[in-house]
Coordinates of C-alpha atoms in Angstrom, one line a residue:
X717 CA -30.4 44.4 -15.5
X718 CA -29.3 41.4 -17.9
X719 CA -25.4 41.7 -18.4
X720 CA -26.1 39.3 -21.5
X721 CA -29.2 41.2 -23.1
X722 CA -29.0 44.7 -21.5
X723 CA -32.3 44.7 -20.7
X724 CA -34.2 44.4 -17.5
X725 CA -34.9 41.0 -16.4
X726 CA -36.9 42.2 -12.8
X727 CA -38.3 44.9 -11.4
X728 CA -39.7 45.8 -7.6
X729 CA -41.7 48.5 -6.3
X730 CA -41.4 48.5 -3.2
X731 CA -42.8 49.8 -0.1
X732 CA -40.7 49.7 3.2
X733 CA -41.4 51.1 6.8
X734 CA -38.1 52.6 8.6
X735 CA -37.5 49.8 10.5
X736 CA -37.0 47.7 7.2
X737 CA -40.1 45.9 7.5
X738 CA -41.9 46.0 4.2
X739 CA -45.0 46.9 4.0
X740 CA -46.3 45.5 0.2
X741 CA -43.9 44.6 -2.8
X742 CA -45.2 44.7 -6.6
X743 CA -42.7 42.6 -9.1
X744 CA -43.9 45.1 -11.7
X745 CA -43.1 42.6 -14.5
X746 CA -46.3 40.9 -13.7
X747 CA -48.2 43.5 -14.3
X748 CA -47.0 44.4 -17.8
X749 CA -44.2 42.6 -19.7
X750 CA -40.9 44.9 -19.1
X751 CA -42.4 47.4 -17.3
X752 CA -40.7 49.4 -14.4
X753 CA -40.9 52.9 -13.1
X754 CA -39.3 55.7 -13.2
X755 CA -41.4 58.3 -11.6
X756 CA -43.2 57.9 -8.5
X757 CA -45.3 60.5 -6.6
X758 CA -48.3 60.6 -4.2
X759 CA -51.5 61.5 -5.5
X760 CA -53.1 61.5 -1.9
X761 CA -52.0 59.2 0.9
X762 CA -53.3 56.2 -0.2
X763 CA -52.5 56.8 -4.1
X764 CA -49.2 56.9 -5.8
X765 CA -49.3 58.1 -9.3
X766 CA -46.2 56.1 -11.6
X767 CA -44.9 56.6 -14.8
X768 CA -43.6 53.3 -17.0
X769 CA -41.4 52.3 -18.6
X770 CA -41.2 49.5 -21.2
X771 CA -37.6 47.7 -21.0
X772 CA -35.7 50.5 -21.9
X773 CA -37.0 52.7 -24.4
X774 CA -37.7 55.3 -21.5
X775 CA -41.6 55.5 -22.3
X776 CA -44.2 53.7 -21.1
X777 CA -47.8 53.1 -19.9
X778 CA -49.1 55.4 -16.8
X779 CA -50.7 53.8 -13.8
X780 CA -52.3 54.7 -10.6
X781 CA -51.7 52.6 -7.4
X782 CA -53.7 52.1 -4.5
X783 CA -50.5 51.0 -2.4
X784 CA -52.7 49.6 0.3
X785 CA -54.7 47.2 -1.5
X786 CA -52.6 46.5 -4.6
X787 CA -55.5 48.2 -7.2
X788 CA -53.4 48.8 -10.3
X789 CA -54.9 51.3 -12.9
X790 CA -54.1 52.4 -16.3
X791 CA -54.4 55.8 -17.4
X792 CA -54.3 58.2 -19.6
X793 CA -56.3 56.0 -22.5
X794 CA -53.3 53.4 -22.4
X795 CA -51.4 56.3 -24.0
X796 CA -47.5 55.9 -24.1
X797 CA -45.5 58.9 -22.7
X798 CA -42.3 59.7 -21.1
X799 CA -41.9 57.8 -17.9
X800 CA -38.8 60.3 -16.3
X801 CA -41.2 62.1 -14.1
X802 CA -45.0 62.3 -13.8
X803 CA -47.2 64.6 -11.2
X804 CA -50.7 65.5 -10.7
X805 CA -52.4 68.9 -11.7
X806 CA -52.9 71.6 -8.9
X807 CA -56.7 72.1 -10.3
X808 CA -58.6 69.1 -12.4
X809 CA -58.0 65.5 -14.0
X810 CA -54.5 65.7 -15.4
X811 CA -50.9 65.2 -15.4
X812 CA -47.7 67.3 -15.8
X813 CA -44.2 65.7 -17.2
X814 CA -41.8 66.1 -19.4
X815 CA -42.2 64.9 -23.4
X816 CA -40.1 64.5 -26.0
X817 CA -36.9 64.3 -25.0
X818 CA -34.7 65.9 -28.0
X819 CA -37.1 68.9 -27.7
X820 CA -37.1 69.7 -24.1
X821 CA -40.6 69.1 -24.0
X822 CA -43.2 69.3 -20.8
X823 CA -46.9 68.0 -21.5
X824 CA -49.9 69.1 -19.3
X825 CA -52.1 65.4 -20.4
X826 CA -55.8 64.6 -19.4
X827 CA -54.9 62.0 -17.0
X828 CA -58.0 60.1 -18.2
X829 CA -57.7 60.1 -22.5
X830 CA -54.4 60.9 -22.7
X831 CA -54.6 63.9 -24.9
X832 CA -51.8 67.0 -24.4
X833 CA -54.0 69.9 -23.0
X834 CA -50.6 72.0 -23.4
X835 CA -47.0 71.7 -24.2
X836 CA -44.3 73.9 -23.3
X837 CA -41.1 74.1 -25.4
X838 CA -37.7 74.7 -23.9
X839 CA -35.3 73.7 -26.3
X840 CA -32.8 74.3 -26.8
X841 CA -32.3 75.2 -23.4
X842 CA -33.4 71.8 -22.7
X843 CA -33.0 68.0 -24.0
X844 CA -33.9 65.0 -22.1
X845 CA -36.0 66.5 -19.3
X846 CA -36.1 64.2 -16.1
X847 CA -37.8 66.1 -13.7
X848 CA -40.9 68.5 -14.6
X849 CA -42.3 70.2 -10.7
X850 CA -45.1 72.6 -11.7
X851 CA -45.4 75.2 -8.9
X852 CA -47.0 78.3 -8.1
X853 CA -50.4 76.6 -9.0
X854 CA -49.2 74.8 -12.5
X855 CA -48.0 78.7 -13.9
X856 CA -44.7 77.7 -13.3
X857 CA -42.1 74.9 -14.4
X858 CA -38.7 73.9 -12.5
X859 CA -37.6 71.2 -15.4
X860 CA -33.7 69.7 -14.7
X861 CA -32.7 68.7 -18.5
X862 CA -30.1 66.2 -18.6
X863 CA -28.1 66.6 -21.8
X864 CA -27.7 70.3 -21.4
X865 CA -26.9 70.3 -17.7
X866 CA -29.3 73.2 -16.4
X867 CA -32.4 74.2 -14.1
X868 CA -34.8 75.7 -16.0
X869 CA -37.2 77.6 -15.0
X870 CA -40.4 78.4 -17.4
X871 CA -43.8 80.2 -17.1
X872 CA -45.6 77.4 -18.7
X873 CA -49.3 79.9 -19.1
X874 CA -46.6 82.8 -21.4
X875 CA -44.9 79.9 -23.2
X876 CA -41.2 81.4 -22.2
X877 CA -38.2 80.8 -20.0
X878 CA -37.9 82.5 -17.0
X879 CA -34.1 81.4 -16.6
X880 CA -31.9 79.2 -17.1
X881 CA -29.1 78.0 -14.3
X882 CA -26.0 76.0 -15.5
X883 CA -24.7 74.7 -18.7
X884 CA -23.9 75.8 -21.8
X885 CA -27.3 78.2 -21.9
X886 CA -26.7 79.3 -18.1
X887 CA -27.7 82.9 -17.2
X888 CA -26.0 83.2 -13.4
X889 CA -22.4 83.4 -12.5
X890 CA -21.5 80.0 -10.2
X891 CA -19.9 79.9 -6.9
X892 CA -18.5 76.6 -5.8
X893 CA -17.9 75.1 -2.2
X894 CA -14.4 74.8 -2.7
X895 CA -14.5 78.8 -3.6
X896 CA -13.9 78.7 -7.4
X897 CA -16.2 81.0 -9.4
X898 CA -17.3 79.9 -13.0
X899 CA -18.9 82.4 -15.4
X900 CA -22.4 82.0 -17.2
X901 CA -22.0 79.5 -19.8
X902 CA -19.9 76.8 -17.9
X903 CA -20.8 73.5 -15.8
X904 CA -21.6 73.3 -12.3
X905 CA -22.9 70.0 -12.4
X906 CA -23.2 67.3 -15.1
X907 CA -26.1 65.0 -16.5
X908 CA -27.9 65.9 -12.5
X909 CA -31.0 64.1 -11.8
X910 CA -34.2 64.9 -10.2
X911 CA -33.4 68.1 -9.6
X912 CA -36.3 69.8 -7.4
X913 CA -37.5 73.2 -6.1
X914 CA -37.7 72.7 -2.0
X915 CA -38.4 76.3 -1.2
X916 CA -36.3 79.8 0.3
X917 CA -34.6 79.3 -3.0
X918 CA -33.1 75.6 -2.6
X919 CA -32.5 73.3 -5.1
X920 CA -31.7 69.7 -4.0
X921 CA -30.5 67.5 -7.1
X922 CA -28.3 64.4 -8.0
X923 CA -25.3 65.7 -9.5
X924 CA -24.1 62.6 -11.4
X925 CA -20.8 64.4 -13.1
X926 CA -21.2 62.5 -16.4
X927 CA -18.3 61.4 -17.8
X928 CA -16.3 64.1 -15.8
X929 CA -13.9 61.9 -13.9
X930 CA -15.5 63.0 -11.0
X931 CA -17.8 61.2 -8.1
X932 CA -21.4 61.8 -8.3
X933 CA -22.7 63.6 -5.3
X934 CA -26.2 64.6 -3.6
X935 CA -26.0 68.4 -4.1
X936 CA -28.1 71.8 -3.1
X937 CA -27.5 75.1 -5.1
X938 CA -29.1 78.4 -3.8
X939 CA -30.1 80.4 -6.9
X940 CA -30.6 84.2 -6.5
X941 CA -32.2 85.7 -9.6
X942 CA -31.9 89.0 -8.3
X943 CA -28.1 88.9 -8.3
X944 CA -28.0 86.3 -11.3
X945 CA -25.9 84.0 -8.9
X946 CA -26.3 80.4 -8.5
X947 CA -24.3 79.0 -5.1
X948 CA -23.2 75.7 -4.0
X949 CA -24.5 75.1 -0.6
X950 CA -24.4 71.9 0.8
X951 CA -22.6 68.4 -0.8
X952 CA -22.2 64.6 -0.2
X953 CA -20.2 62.2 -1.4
X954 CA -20.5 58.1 -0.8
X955 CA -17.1 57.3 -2.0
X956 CA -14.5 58.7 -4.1
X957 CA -14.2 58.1 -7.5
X958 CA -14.8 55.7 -9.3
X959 CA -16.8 53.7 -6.7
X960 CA -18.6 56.9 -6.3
X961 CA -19.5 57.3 -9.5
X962 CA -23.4 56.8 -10.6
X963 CA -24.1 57.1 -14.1
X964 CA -27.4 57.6 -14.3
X965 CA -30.5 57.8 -12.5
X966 CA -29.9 59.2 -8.5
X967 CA -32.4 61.3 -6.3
X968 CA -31.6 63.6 -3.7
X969 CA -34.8 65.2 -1.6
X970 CA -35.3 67.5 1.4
X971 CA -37.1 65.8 4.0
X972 CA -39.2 67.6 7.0
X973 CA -36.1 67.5 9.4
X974 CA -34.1 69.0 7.0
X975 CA -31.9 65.8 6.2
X976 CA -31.8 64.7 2.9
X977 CA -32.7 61.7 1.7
X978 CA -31.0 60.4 -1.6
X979 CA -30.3 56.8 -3.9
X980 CA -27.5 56.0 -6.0
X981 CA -26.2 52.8 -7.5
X982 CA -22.0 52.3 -8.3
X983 CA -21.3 51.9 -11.7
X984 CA -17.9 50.0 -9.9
X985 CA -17.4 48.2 -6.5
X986 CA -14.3 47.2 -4.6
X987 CA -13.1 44.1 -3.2
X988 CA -10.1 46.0 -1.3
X989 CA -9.8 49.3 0.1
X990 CA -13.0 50.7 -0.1
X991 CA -15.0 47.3 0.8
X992 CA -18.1 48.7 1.9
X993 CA -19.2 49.4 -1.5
X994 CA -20.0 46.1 -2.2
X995 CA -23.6 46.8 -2.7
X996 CA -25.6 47.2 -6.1
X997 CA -28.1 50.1 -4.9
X998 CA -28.3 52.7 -1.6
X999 CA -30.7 54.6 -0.3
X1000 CA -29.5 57.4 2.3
X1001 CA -30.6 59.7 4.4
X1002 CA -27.9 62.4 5.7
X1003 CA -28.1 64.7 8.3
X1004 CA -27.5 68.2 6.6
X1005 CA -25.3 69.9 9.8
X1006 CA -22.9 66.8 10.1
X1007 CA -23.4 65.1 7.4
X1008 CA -24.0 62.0 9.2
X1009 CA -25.9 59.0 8.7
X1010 CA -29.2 59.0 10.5
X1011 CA -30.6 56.1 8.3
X1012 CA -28.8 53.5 5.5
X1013 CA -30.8 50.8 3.0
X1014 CA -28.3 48.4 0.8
X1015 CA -29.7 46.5 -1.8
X1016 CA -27.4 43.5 -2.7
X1017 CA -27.4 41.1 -5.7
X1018 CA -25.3 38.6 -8.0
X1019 CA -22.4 40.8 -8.6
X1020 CA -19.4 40.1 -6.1
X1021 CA -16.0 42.0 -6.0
X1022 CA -12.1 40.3 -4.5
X1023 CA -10.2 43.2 -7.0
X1024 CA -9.5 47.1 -6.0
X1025 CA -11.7 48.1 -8.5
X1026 CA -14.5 45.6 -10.7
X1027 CA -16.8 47.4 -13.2
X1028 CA -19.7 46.4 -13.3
X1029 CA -20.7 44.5 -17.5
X1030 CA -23.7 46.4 -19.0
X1031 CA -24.1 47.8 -15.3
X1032 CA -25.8 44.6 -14.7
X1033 CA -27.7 44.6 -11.4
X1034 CA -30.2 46.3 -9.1
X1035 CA -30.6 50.2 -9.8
X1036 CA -33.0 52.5 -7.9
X1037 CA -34.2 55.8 -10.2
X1038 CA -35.5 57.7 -7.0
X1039 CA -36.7 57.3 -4.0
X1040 CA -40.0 59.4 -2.0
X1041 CA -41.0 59.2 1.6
X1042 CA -44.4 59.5 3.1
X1043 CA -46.2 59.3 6.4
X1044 CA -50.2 57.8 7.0
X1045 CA -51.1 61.1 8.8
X1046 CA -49.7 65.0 9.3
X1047 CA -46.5 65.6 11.6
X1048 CA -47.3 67.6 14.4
X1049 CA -45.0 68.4 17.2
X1050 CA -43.7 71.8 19.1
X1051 CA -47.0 71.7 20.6
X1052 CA -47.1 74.6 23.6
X1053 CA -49.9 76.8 25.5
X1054 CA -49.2 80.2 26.9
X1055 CA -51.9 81.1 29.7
X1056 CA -52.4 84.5 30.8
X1057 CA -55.6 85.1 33.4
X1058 CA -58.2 83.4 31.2
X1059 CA -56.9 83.9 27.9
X1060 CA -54.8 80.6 26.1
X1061 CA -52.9 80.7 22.9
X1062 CA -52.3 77.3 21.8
X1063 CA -48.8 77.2 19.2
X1064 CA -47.8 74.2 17.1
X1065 CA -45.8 73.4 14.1
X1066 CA -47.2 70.7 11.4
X1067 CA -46.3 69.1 7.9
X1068 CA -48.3 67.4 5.4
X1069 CA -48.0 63.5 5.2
X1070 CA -45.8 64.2 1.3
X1071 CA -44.4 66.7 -0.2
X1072 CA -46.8 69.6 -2.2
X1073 CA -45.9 72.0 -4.7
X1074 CA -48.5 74.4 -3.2
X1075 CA -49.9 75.4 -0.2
X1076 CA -53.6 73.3 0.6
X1077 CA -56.1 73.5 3.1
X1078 CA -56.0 71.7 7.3
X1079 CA -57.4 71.8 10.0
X1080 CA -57.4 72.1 13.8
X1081 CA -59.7 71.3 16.5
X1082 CA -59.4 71.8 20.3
X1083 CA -61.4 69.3 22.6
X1084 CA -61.6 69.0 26.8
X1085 CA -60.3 65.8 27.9
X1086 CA -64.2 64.7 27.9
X1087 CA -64.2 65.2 24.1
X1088 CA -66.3 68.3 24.2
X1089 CA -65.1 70.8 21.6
X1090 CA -63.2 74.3 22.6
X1091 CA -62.2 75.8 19.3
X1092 CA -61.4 75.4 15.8
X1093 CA -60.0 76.9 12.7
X1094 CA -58.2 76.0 9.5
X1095 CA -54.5 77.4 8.0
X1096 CA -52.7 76.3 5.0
X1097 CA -50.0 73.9 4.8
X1098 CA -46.8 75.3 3.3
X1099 CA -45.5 74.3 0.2
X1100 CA -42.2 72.0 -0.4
X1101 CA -42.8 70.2 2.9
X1102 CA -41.8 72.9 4.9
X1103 CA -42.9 73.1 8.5
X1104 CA -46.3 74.9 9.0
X1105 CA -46.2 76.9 12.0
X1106 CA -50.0 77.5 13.5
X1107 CA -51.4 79.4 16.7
X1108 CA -54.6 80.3 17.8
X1109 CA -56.2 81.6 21.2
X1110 CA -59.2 80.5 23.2
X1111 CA -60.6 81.8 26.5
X1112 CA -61.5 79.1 29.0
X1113 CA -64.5 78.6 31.3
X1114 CA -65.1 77.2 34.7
X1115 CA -65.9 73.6 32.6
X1116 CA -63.0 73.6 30.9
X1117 CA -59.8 71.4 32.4
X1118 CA -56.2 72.2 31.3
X1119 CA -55.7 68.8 29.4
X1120 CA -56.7 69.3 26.1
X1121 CA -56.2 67.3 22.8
X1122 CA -55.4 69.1 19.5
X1123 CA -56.2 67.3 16.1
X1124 CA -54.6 68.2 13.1
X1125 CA -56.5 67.3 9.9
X1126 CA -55.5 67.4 6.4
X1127 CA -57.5 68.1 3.0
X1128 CA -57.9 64.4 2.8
X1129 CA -59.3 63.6 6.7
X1130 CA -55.9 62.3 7.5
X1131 CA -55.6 62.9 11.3
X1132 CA -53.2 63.5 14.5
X1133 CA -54.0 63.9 17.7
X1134 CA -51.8 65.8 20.4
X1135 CA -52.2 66.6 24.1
X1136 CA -51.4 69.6 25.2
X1137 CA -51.7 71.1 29.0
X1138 CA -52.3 74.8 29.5

């Protein structure tokens, strides 16, 4: 961002392997005048679906990218719409994400004209939605509304809230970590981002603490409806405050390990005490047990700090919205055989190459060492990126060896191979 204009004067998409190598960049200003994204999410492996934004009026021209080659395409008729959040449909052509924002909108759209198939109203338990995650096979909406500091949760098919956790509209009573317990109606975190559904009733979100005087942090609340109790679990904070302190934007995600993986930008840096943040943009993966840090990226610009505290004008500088992580192929690892006389059970745990909202189809085959096929089957990955765990049993013949290779497939033909020994 332009300190002078307050406007954005670049923009990268980027697309980086763990060891920092990049693997493609797209200055997204050359492909439409002040555009950047907001939302990014896979389509399939090879497709990210992203939703624009043009300068900053927080709307904006949808596109689908195939990341490999660099084929940019505009959807949705060239139709403007709300560029916080965008995903794909469970079942046909369309997109889900949020609308307008003083109405707490979220907008089923035919992802090829445009038009609103559906539109789901949930003020005024909700203004300036930022995340919309249809689960349960689109019947169901997780929305994280900004300006009214809430997780909502709707049944988009009924056209009603389910319930609402946090702010002024909360339903549940609020446990904190440092053991305070706020009634229904009161803040338990302020202005959050990207707040997501990751399963076993998890929320992972980036609590930004909005004008509290507080530091932002990555954050996971366990809601139980039955006991109409929201919980903190699990927090992190980069720095105190105010060189902890982000605004706006922020992502905070649940990976397959079970670290989190977050971005954040401070809205002040520090020349003395607190050097380190001397960066304009982090992305971070933390280890949930320890809190540790199992992998750091720092984005540095212009802005340079010599005081205990500089601000940064118009929050000039690099910013990241969110951040996702992928894999070319399925995960698949615990890979064991138990023998007994001439029957073998095979057992292994796997995990789609992204994250799903619902369960989908694989895949296994089991081949001798001279490729000849054994056995195979098919099991549905679990939703939220949780692992998968499989097992099936084969009896062998006098051909057979005990090396084997298992092949994990997923709906798209994305496949890992595994020996195993039985």
């Amino acid at each position: 961002m332009d300190a002078n204009t307050g406007n954005y004067s670049s923009s990268l998409l980027v697309f980086m392997q763990m060891d920092g190598v990049i693997s493609k960049i797209f200055p997204t200003f050359s492909i439409e005048k002040n555009l950047h994204f907001c939302g990014v999410k896979l389509r399939d492996p090879s497709t990210v679906l992203l939703a624009g934004n043009g300068g900053t009026s927080e709307f904006g021209h949808q596109y689908l990218l195939k990341w490999e080659t660099g084929e940019f395409k505009k959807i949705a008729g060239g139709k403007i719409a709300n560029c916080h959040d965008m995903m794909w449909a469970y079942d046909g052509d369309a997109t889900w994400q949020p609308g307008s924002s003083s109405e707490g909108t979220i907008e089923l759209r035919n992802a090829s004209t445009g038009r609103k198939i559906s539109v789901t109203k949930l003020e005024p338990y909700a203004k300036d939605v930022n995340h919309a995650q249809p689960i349960e096979q689109d019947s169901v909406v997780i929305a994280s509304s900004r300006l009214t500091n809430a997780v909502i949760k709707a049944n988009v098919n009924a056209g009603e809230v389910k319930w609402v956790a946090g702010g002024e509209y909360g339903e549940f009573e609020m446990h904190t970590l440092k053991g305070e317990t706020k009634a229904a109606g009161e803040n338990m975190f302020v202005g959050q981002h990207n707040a997501e559904y990751f399963g076993e009733n998890e929320y992972m979100m980036f609590d930004n603490n909005y004008k509290t005087g507080n530091t932002s942090r990555l954050l996971i609340v366990k809601i139980d409806v039955d006991n109409m109790r929201m919980t903190e679990l699990w927090e992190y904070i980069n720095a105190p405050y105010p060189w902890g302190y982000t605004p706006y934007f922020g992502d905070n995600d649940r990976l397959p390990t079970g670290n989190l993986l977050g971005c954040f930008w401070p809205y002040k840096l520090s020349g003395k005490e607190y050097e380190e943040v001397d960066y304009e943009a982090r992305a971070i993966e933390i280890v949930r047990d320890t809190k540790e840090t199992a992998w750091k990226m720092d984005v540095y610009g212009r802005n340079s700090c010599s005081e205990h505290v500089c601000t940064r004008q118009s929050a000039e500088g690099w910013k990241m919205y969110s951040i996702e992580r992928f894999y070319v192929a399925p995960l698949v690892y615990n890979v064991t055989c138990a023998t007994d006389d001439a029957t073998n059970a095979i057992f292994f745990n796997t995990i789609n190459n992204f994250k799903q909202n619902d369960q989908y189809e694989g895949t296994y085959k089991l081949k001798n060492d001279d490729g000849s096929l054994v056995v195979e089957g098919d099991f549905n990955y679990l939703a939220h990126w949780r692992s998968t765990p499989v097992s099936f049993q084969f009896d062998s013949t006098e051909n057979d060896s005990n090396e084997y290779v298992l092949s994990v497939k997923n709906q798209w033909g994305d496949e890992t191979p595994h020996s195993v020994t039985c």
